[in-house]
Amino acid sequence: MARRTTPLLRRLLSPSPSPTPSAPLAGAVSRRGVTYMPRPGDGAPRGVTLIPGDGIGPLVTGAVRQVMEVMHAPVYFETYEVHGDMPTVPAEVIESIRRNKVCLKGGLATPVGGGVSSLNVQLRKELDLYASLVNCFNLPGLPTRHDNVDIVVIRENTEGEYSGLEHEVVPGVVESLKFCSERIAKYAFEYAYLNNRKKVTAVHKANIMKLADGLFLESCREVAKKYPGILYNEIIVDNCCMQLVSKPEQFDVMVTPNLYGNLVANTAAGIAGGTGVMPGGNVGQDTAIFEQGASAGNVGNKKIVEQKKANPVALLLSSAMMLRHLQFPSFADRLETAVKRVIAEGKYRTKDLGGTSTTQEVTDAVIAKLD
């Protein structure tokens, strides 16, 4: 059964208490942008399917719920218990996501080998979430090896080797299928165009996989012709990894087939500050699931869970992406700004960022920084 949390509408309609003043980010100017003009009814609370998941998932999704409640964000959660050792995703969960069209998800543990299907892959296939997006960028105040990193990795989610289209032909012989459509290329260029990005880089291995990756490049080249204002280039995946760790600032938007994208996104996340601070999401034509951007470590380990020291930053920033997706830009800006202020201040950080804070301490710090 789902646990449904409905916000108090009177809180949404009543004036918010005066915020505690906090210092803006260094060099930032506090100003309100051009008025966002919603359509009548756009302020109605929206349902969001919530899957706390395994490991650190309940900790970080709990942090998001606390922040949303304090913000009086116009969302309510329908919570379902789903775990990676289940044989399939329950039908009522799929129905909830289709009804709400938006889901926020903690990590789901994926068994290695043994013929057990990944529930993450099941969700992507069932809902046709064909595009995965991970935004890897420097956070002010968080030291990293490289500066000026702001990379968006867009990877195909339902095709290619990583989609699990494989079978055993005869004992000892396994066949893995790979196919490619042009919709991921269309999405990457559309994203770049709408977000004022200047370059799209296609990552491939067409020098060896001439037919499959060759088809991927052909699709990218055809779509690139429709966007003459966006620079397009190509790079072989092994050279891409070397360039990422040496000169990551050269990349803007990267579009990749399924398997390469998973490796590239996790590498870029490590360069820009770690998997604990990188937001991401999976989107299809009708639905979207938001979660920690880089898959490495999204479930954490028992020690982190026992000490309650999971980093909630990645999922908080993913929640800001979700709020923008729901067309609540002001709430998204407030949440993102508060998180960045906490990181810049440096007082509250979890162990992966060089601190000793607990999940709750970071959450409380973010709440205190909300405008």
Coordinates of C-alpha atoms in Angstrom, one line a residue:
M1 CA 0.0 0.0 0.0
A2 CA 1.1 3.5 -0.7
R3 CA 1.6 6.0 2.1
R4 CA 0.2 9.3 0.9
T5 CA 1.3 12.6 2.4
T6 CA -0.9 15.6 1.6
P7 CA 0.5 19.1 2.3
L8 CA -1.6 21.5 4.4
L9 CA -3.2 23.7 1.8
R10 CA -3.7 26.4 4.3
R11 CA 0.1 26.6 4.6
L12 CA 0.4 27.1 0.9
L13 CA -2.2 29.9 1.0
S14 CA -0.9 31.6 4.2
P15 CA 2.0 34.0 4.1
S16 CA 5.4 32.4 4.9
P17 CA 7.3 33.5 8.0
S18 CA 10.1 35.9 7.5
P19 CA 13.2 34.0 6.4
T20 CA 16.3 34.1 8.4
P21 CA 18.8 36.3 6.5
S22 CA 21.8 34.4 5.2
A23 CA 24.9 35.6 3.3
P24 CA 24.7 35.1 -0.5
L25 CA 27.2 33.2 -2.4
A26 CA 30.4 35.0 -3.0
G27 CA 30.0 37.4 -5.9
A28 CA 26.3 36.7 -6.3
V29 CA 23.7 39.4 -6.6
S30 CA 20.3 38.8 -5.0
R31 CA 17.7 39.8 -7.5
R32 CA 14.4 38.5 -8.7
G33 CA 14.2 37.5 -12.4
V34 CA 11.5 38.4 -14.9
T35 CA 8.1 37.4 -13.5
Y36 CA 7.1 33.8 -14.1
M37 CA 3.5 33.9 -15.3
P38 CA 1.8 30.6 -14.6
R39 CA -1.4 29.4 -16.2
P40 CA -4.5 29.3 -14.0
G41 CA -4.3 26.2 -11.8
D42 CA -0.6 25.6 -12.2
G43 CA -0.1 26.2 -8.5
A44 CA -2.2 23.1 -7.5
P45 CA -0.2 20.5 -5.5
R46 CA 1.2 17.8 -7.7
G47 CA 1.5 14.1 -6.8
V48 CA 4.9 12.6 -6.9
T49 CA 5.6 8.8 -6.5
L50 CA 8.3 8.3 -4.0
I51 CA 10.5 5.1 -3.8
P52 CA 12.9 5.3 -0.8
G53 CA 14.7 2.2 -2.1
D54 CA 17.6 0.4 -0.4
G55 CA 20.7 1.4 1.7
I56 CA 21.0 5.1 2.0
G57 CA 17.8 5.7 0.0
P58 CA 15.4 6.2 3.0
L59 CA 17.9 8.6 4.6
V60 CA 18.3 10.9 1.5
T61 CA 14.6 10.7 0.5
G62 CA 13.7 11.6 4.0
A63 CA 15.9 14.6 3.8
V64 CA 14.1 15.7 0.6
R65 CA 10.7 15.3 2.3
Q66 CA 11.8 17.5 5.2
V67 CA 13.0 20.3 3.0
M68 CA 9.9 20.1 0.8
E69 CA 7.7 20.4 3.9
V70 CA 9.5 23.4 5.2
M71 CA 9.5 25.1 1.8
H72 CA 5.7 24.4 1.5
A73 CA 6.4 23.1 -1.9
P74 CA 3.2 22.3 -3.8
V75 CA 3.9 18.6 -4.0
Y76 CA 2.7 15.5 -2.1
F77 CA 4.2 12.1 -2.0
E78 CA 2.8 8.6 -2.6
T79 CA 5.3 6.4 -1.0
Y80 CA 6.0 2.7 -2.0
E81 CA 8.4 0.2 -0.6
V82 CA 10.4 -1.3 -3.5
H83 CA 13.6 -3.1 -3.0
G84 CA 16.2 -4.5 -5.4
D85 CA 15.8 -8.1 -4.4
M86 CA 12.1 -8.1 -5.6
P87 CA 11.5 -10.1 -8.8
T88 CA 9.6 -7.3 -10.4
V89 CA 8.4 -3.8 -9.8
P90 CA 4.9 -4.0 -8.3
A91 CA 2.1 -3.1 -10.7
E92 CA 0.7 -0.5 -8.3
V93 CA 4.0 1.4 -8.4
I94 CA 4.0 1.5 -12.2
E95 CA 0.4 2.7 -12.1
S96 CA 1.3 5.4 -9.6
I97 CA 4.2 6.7 -11.7
R98 CA 2.0 6.7 -14.8
R99 CA -0.7 8.6 -13.0
N100 CA 1.6 11.2 -11.4
K101 CA 4.0 11.2 -14.4
V102 CA 6.8 12.0 -11.9
C103 CA 8.8 9.9 -9.5
L104 CA 11.6 10.5 -7.0
K105 CA 13.7 7.5 -6.3
G106 CA 16.4 6.4 -3.9
G107 CA 19.0 3.8 -5.0
L108 CA 17.8 0.2 -5.6
A109 CA 20.4 -2.5 -5.0
T110 CA 21.1 -4.6 -8.2
P111 CA 22.1 -8.2 -7.6
V112 CA 25.2 -9.2 -9.6
G113 CA 24.8 -12.2 -11.8
G114 CA 22.4 -15.0 -11.0
G115 CA 19.8 -14.1 -13.7
V116 CA 18.0 -11.6 -11.5
S117 CA 16.8 -8.6 -13.5
S118 CA 17.6 -5.0 -12.4
L119 CA 14.6 -3.2 -11.2
N120 CA 16.2 0.0 -12.4
V121 CA 16.3 -1.4 -15.9
Q122 CA 12.7 -2.7 -15.5
L123 CA 11.4 0.8 -14.7
R124 CA 13.2 2.3 -17.6
K125 CA 11.8 -0.2 -20.1
E126 CA 8.3 -0.3 -18.7
L127 CA 8.0 3.5 -18.7
D128 CA 10.2 4.0 -21.8
L129 CA 12.5 6.4 -20.0
Y130 CA 14.9 6.4 -22.9
A131 CA 17.0 9.4 -21.9
S132 CA 19.3 9.6 -18.8
L133 CA 20.6 13.0 -17.9
V134 CA 23.5 13.6 -15.4
N135 CA 24.7 17.2 -14.7
C136 CA 28.3 17.2 -13.5
F137 CA 29.5 20.6 -12.4
N138 CA 31.8 22.4 -9.8
L139 CA 30.1 23.5 -6.7
P140 CA 31.5 26.8 -5.2
G141 CA 33.5 26.1 -2.2
L142 CA 34.1 22.4 -2.9
P143 CA 37.7 21.8 -3.9
T144 CA 38.3 19.6 -7.0
R145 CA 41.2 18.8 -9.3
H146 CA 39.7 20.8 -12.1
D147 CA 37.8 24.1 -12.4
N148 CA 35.2 25.2 -14.9
V149 CA 33.6 21.8 -15.1
D150 CA 29.9 21.9 -16.3
I151 CA 29.1 18.7 -18.2
V152 CA 25.8 17.2 -19.1
V153 CA 25.9 13.6 -20.0
I154 CA 22.9 12.4 -21.9
R155 CA 22.8 8.6 -22.5
E156 CA 20.4 6.2 -24.1
N157 CA 18.6 4.3 -21.4
T158 CA 16.7 1.5 -23.1
E159 CA 18.9 0.4 -26.0
G160 CA 22.5 -1.0 -26.3
E161 CA 24.4 -3.6 -24.3
Y162 CA 23.5 -2.1 -21.0
S163 CA 19.8 -2.6 -21.6
G164 CA 20.2 -6.3 -20.8
L165 CA 19.1 -7.7 -24.2
E166 CA 21.0 -10.9 -23.9
H167 CA 20.4 -14.7 -24.0
E168 CA 22.2 -17.9 -23.9
V169 CA 22.2 -19.5 -27.4
V170 CA 23.7 -22.8 -26.2
P171 CA 25.6 -23.6 -23.0
G172 CA 28.7 -21.5 -22.9
V173 CA 27.6 -19.1 -25.7
V174 CA 25.8 -15.9 -24.8
E175 CA 24.5 -13.4 -27.3
S176 CA 24.0 -9.7 -26.5
L177 CA 21.9 -7.6 -28.8
K178 CA 22.5 -3.9 -29.5
F179 CA 20.3 -1.6 -31.5
C180 CA 20.1 2.2 -31.8
S181 CA 17.5 4.8 -32.7
E182 CA 17.9 8.5 -33.4
R183 CA 15.6 9.8 -30.6
I184 CA 18.5 10.1 -28.1
A185 CA 20.3 12.3 -30.5
K186 CA 17.2 14.5 -31.0
Y187 CA 16.8 14.8 -27.2
A188 CA 20.5 15.8 -26.7
F189 CA 20.4 18.6 -29.3
E190 CA 17.0 19.7 -28.1
Y191 CA 18.3 19.9 -24.6
A192 CA 21.4 21.9 -25.7
Y193 CA 19.2 24.3 -27.7
L194 CA 16.7 24.9 -24.9
N195 CA 19.5 25.3 -22.2
N196 CA 21.7 27.6 -24.3
R197 CA 24.5 25.0 -24.5
K198 CA 27.1 25.6 -27.2
K199 CA 28.4 22.1 -28.1
V200 CA 27.3 18.5 -28.3
T201 CA 29.9 15.7 -28.3
A202 CA 29.0 12.2 -29.5
V203 CA 30.9 9.4 -27.7
H204 CA 31.3 6.2 -29.7
K205 CA 33.4 3.2 -30.6
A206 CA 32.6 3.2 -34.3
N207 CA 36.2 2.4 -35.2
I208 CA 35.5 -1.2 -34.0
M209 CA 31.7 -1.5 -33.8
K210 CA 31.3 -0.1 -37.3
L211 CA 27.6 -1.0 -37.8
A212 CA 26.0 -0.4 -34.4
D213 CA 28.0 2.6 -33.3
G214 CA 28.2 3.7 -36.9
L215 CA 24.4 3.9 -36.9
F216 CA 24.5 6.0 -33.7
L217 CA 26.9 8.5 -35.3
E218 CA 24.8 8.6 -38.5
S219 CA 21.8 9.6 -36.4
C220 CA 23.8 12.2 -34.5
R221 CA 25.1 13.8 -37.7
E222 CA 21.7 14.0 -39.3
V223 CA 20.2 15.7 -36.2
A224 CA 23.2 18.0 -35.9
K225 CA 22.3 19.5 -39.4
K226 CA 19.1 20.9 -38.0
Y227 CA 20.9 22.8 -35.3
P228 CA 23.6 24.9 -37.1
G229 CA 24.1 27.1 -34.0
I230 CA 25.4 24.2 -31.9
L231 CA 28.9 22.9 -32.5
Y232 CA 29.0 19.2 -33.0
N233 CA 32.0 16.9 -32.7
E234 CA 32.7 13.2 -32.1
I235 CA 35.2 11.3 -29.8
I236 CA 36.1 7.6 -29.4
V237 CA 35.1 6.5 -25.9
D238 CA 38.6 5.5 -24.7
N239 CA 40.1 8.8 -25.8
C240 CA 37.0 10.5 -24.2
C241 CA 37.9 9.0 -20.8
M242 CA 41.4 10.2 -21.0
Q243 CA 40.3 13.7 -22.0
L244 CA 37.8 13.7 -19.2
V245 CA 40.4 13.3 -16.5
S246 CA 42.9 15.7 -18.1
K247 CA 40.8 18.5 -19.7
P248 CA 37.2 18.1 -18.6
E249 CA 36.4 21.8 -19.2
Q250 CA 36.4 21.1 -23.0
F251 CA 33.1 19.2 -22.8
D252 CA 29.6 20.7 -22.7
V253 CA 26.8 18.3 -23.6
M254 CA 27.8 14.6 -24.2
V255 CA 25.5 12.2 -25.9
T256 CA 26.3 8.5 -25.7
P257 CA 24.9 5.0 -26.2
N258 CA 23.8 3.2 -23.1
L259 CA 26.9 1.4 -21.8
Y260 CA 29.5 4.2 -22.5
G261 CA 27.2 6.8 -20.9
N262 CA 27.1 5.0 -17.6
L263 CA 30.9 4.9 -17.5
V264 CA 31.4 8.5 -18.7
A265 CA 28.8 9.9 -16.3
N266 CA 30.4 8.3 -13.3
T267 CA 33.8 9.4 -14.3
A268 CA 32.6 13.0 -14.9
A269 CA 30.9 12.9 -11.5
G270 CA 34.1 11.9 -9.8
I271 CA 36.0 14.7 -11.4
A272 CA 33.4 17.4 -10.5
G273 CA 33.1 16.5 -6.8
G274 CA 31.8 13.0 -6.3
T275 CA 28.7 10.9 -6.8
G276 CA 27.2 12.4 -3.6
V277 CA 26.6 15.8 -5.2
M278 CA 25.6 15.0 -8.8
P279 CA 21.9 15.3 -9.7
G280 CA 20.2 13.4 -12.5
G281 CA 17.1 12.0 -13.9
N282 CA 15.5 9.7 -16.5
V283 CA 12.9 11.0 -18.9
G284 CA 10.6 9.6 -21.5
Q285 CA 7.8 11.0 -23.5
D286 CA 5.2 11.0 -20.7
T287 CA 7.1 10.3 -17.4
A288 CA 10.3 11.1 -15.5
I289 CA 12.1 9.6 -12.6
F290 CA 14.6 11.8 -10.7
E291 CA 17.4 10.2 -8.6
Q292 CA 21.1 10.5 -7.8
G293 CA 22.8 11.2 -11.0
A294 CA 25.8 8.8 -10.8
S295 CA 25.0 5.2 -10.1
A296 CA 28.2 4.4 -8.3
G297 CA 27.5 4.4 -4.6
N298 CA 23.9 5.3 -4.8
V299 CA 23.0 2.6 -2.3
G300 CA 26.0 3.3 0.0
N301 CA 27.2 0.7 2.5
K302 CA 26.1 -0.6 5.9
K303 CA 28.4 1.6 7.8
I304 CA 27.1 4.8 6.3
V305 CA 23.5 3.7 6.9
E306 CA 24.3 2.8 10.5
Q307 CA 26.0 6.1 11.2
K308 CA 23.3 8.0 9.2
K309 CA 26.0 9.9 7.4
A310 CA 24.7 9.6 3.8
N311 CA 25.2 12.7 1.6
P312 CA 21.7 14.1 0.7
V313 CA 23.0 16.8 -1.7
A314 CA 22.7 14.8 -4.9
L315 CA 19.0 13.9 -4.3
L316 CA 18.3 17.4 -3.1
L317 CA 19.6 18.9 -6.3
S318 CA 17.7 16.2 -8.3
S319 CA 14.6 17.4 -6.5
A320 CA 15.3 20.9 -7.7
M321 CA 15.4 19.4 -11.2
M322 CA 12.1 17.8 -10.5
L323 CA 10.5 21.0 -9.3
R324 CA 11.6 22.7 -12.6
H325 CA 10.2 19.8 -14.5
L326 CA 6.9 20.4 -12.7
Q327 CA 7.1 24.1 -13.6
F328 CA 7.7 25.3 -10.1
P329 CA 10.9 27.3 -10.9
S330 CA 10.9 29.6 -7.8
F331 CA 10.9 26.6 -5.4
A332 CA 13.6 25.0 -7.5
D333 CA 15.8 28.1 -7.3
R334 CA 15.3 28.4 -3.5
L335 CA 16.3 24.8 -2.9
E336 CA 19.3 24.8 -5.2
T337 CA 20.5 28.1 -3.8
A338 CA 20.2 26.8 -0.2
V339 CA 22.2 23.7 -1.1
K340 CA 25.0 25.7 -2.8
R341 CA 25.2 28.0 0.2
V342 CA 25.7 25.1 2.6
I343 CA 28.4 23.7 0.4
A344 CA 30.1 27.1 0.0
E345 CA 30.1 27.7 3.7
G346 CA 31.8 24.4 4.3
K347 CA 30.6 23.9 7.9
Y348 CA 28.3 20.9 7.3
R349 CA 29.7 18.2 5.0
T350 CA 29.4 14.5 5.0
K351 CA 32.5 12.2 5.0
D352 CA 32.7 11.9 1.2
L353 CA 33.2 15.7 1.0
G354 CA 35.8 15.7 3.8
G355 CA 33.5 16.4 6.7
T356 CA 31.9 14.5 9.6
S357 CA 28.3 15.7 9.4
T358 CA 25.3 13.4 9.5
T359 CA 22.5 13.4 6.9
Q360 CA 20.3 15.2 9.4
E361 CA 22.8 17.9 10.1
V362 CA 23.3 18.7 6.4
T363 CA 19.5 18.7 6.0
D364 CA 19.0 21.1 8.9
A365 CA 21.7 23.4 7.4
V366 CA 20.0 23.4 4.0
I367 CA 16.7 24.3 5.7
A368 CA 18.3 27.1 7.6
K369 CA 19.6 28.6 4.3
L370 CA 16.3 28.6 2.6
D371 CA 15.2 32.1 1.6

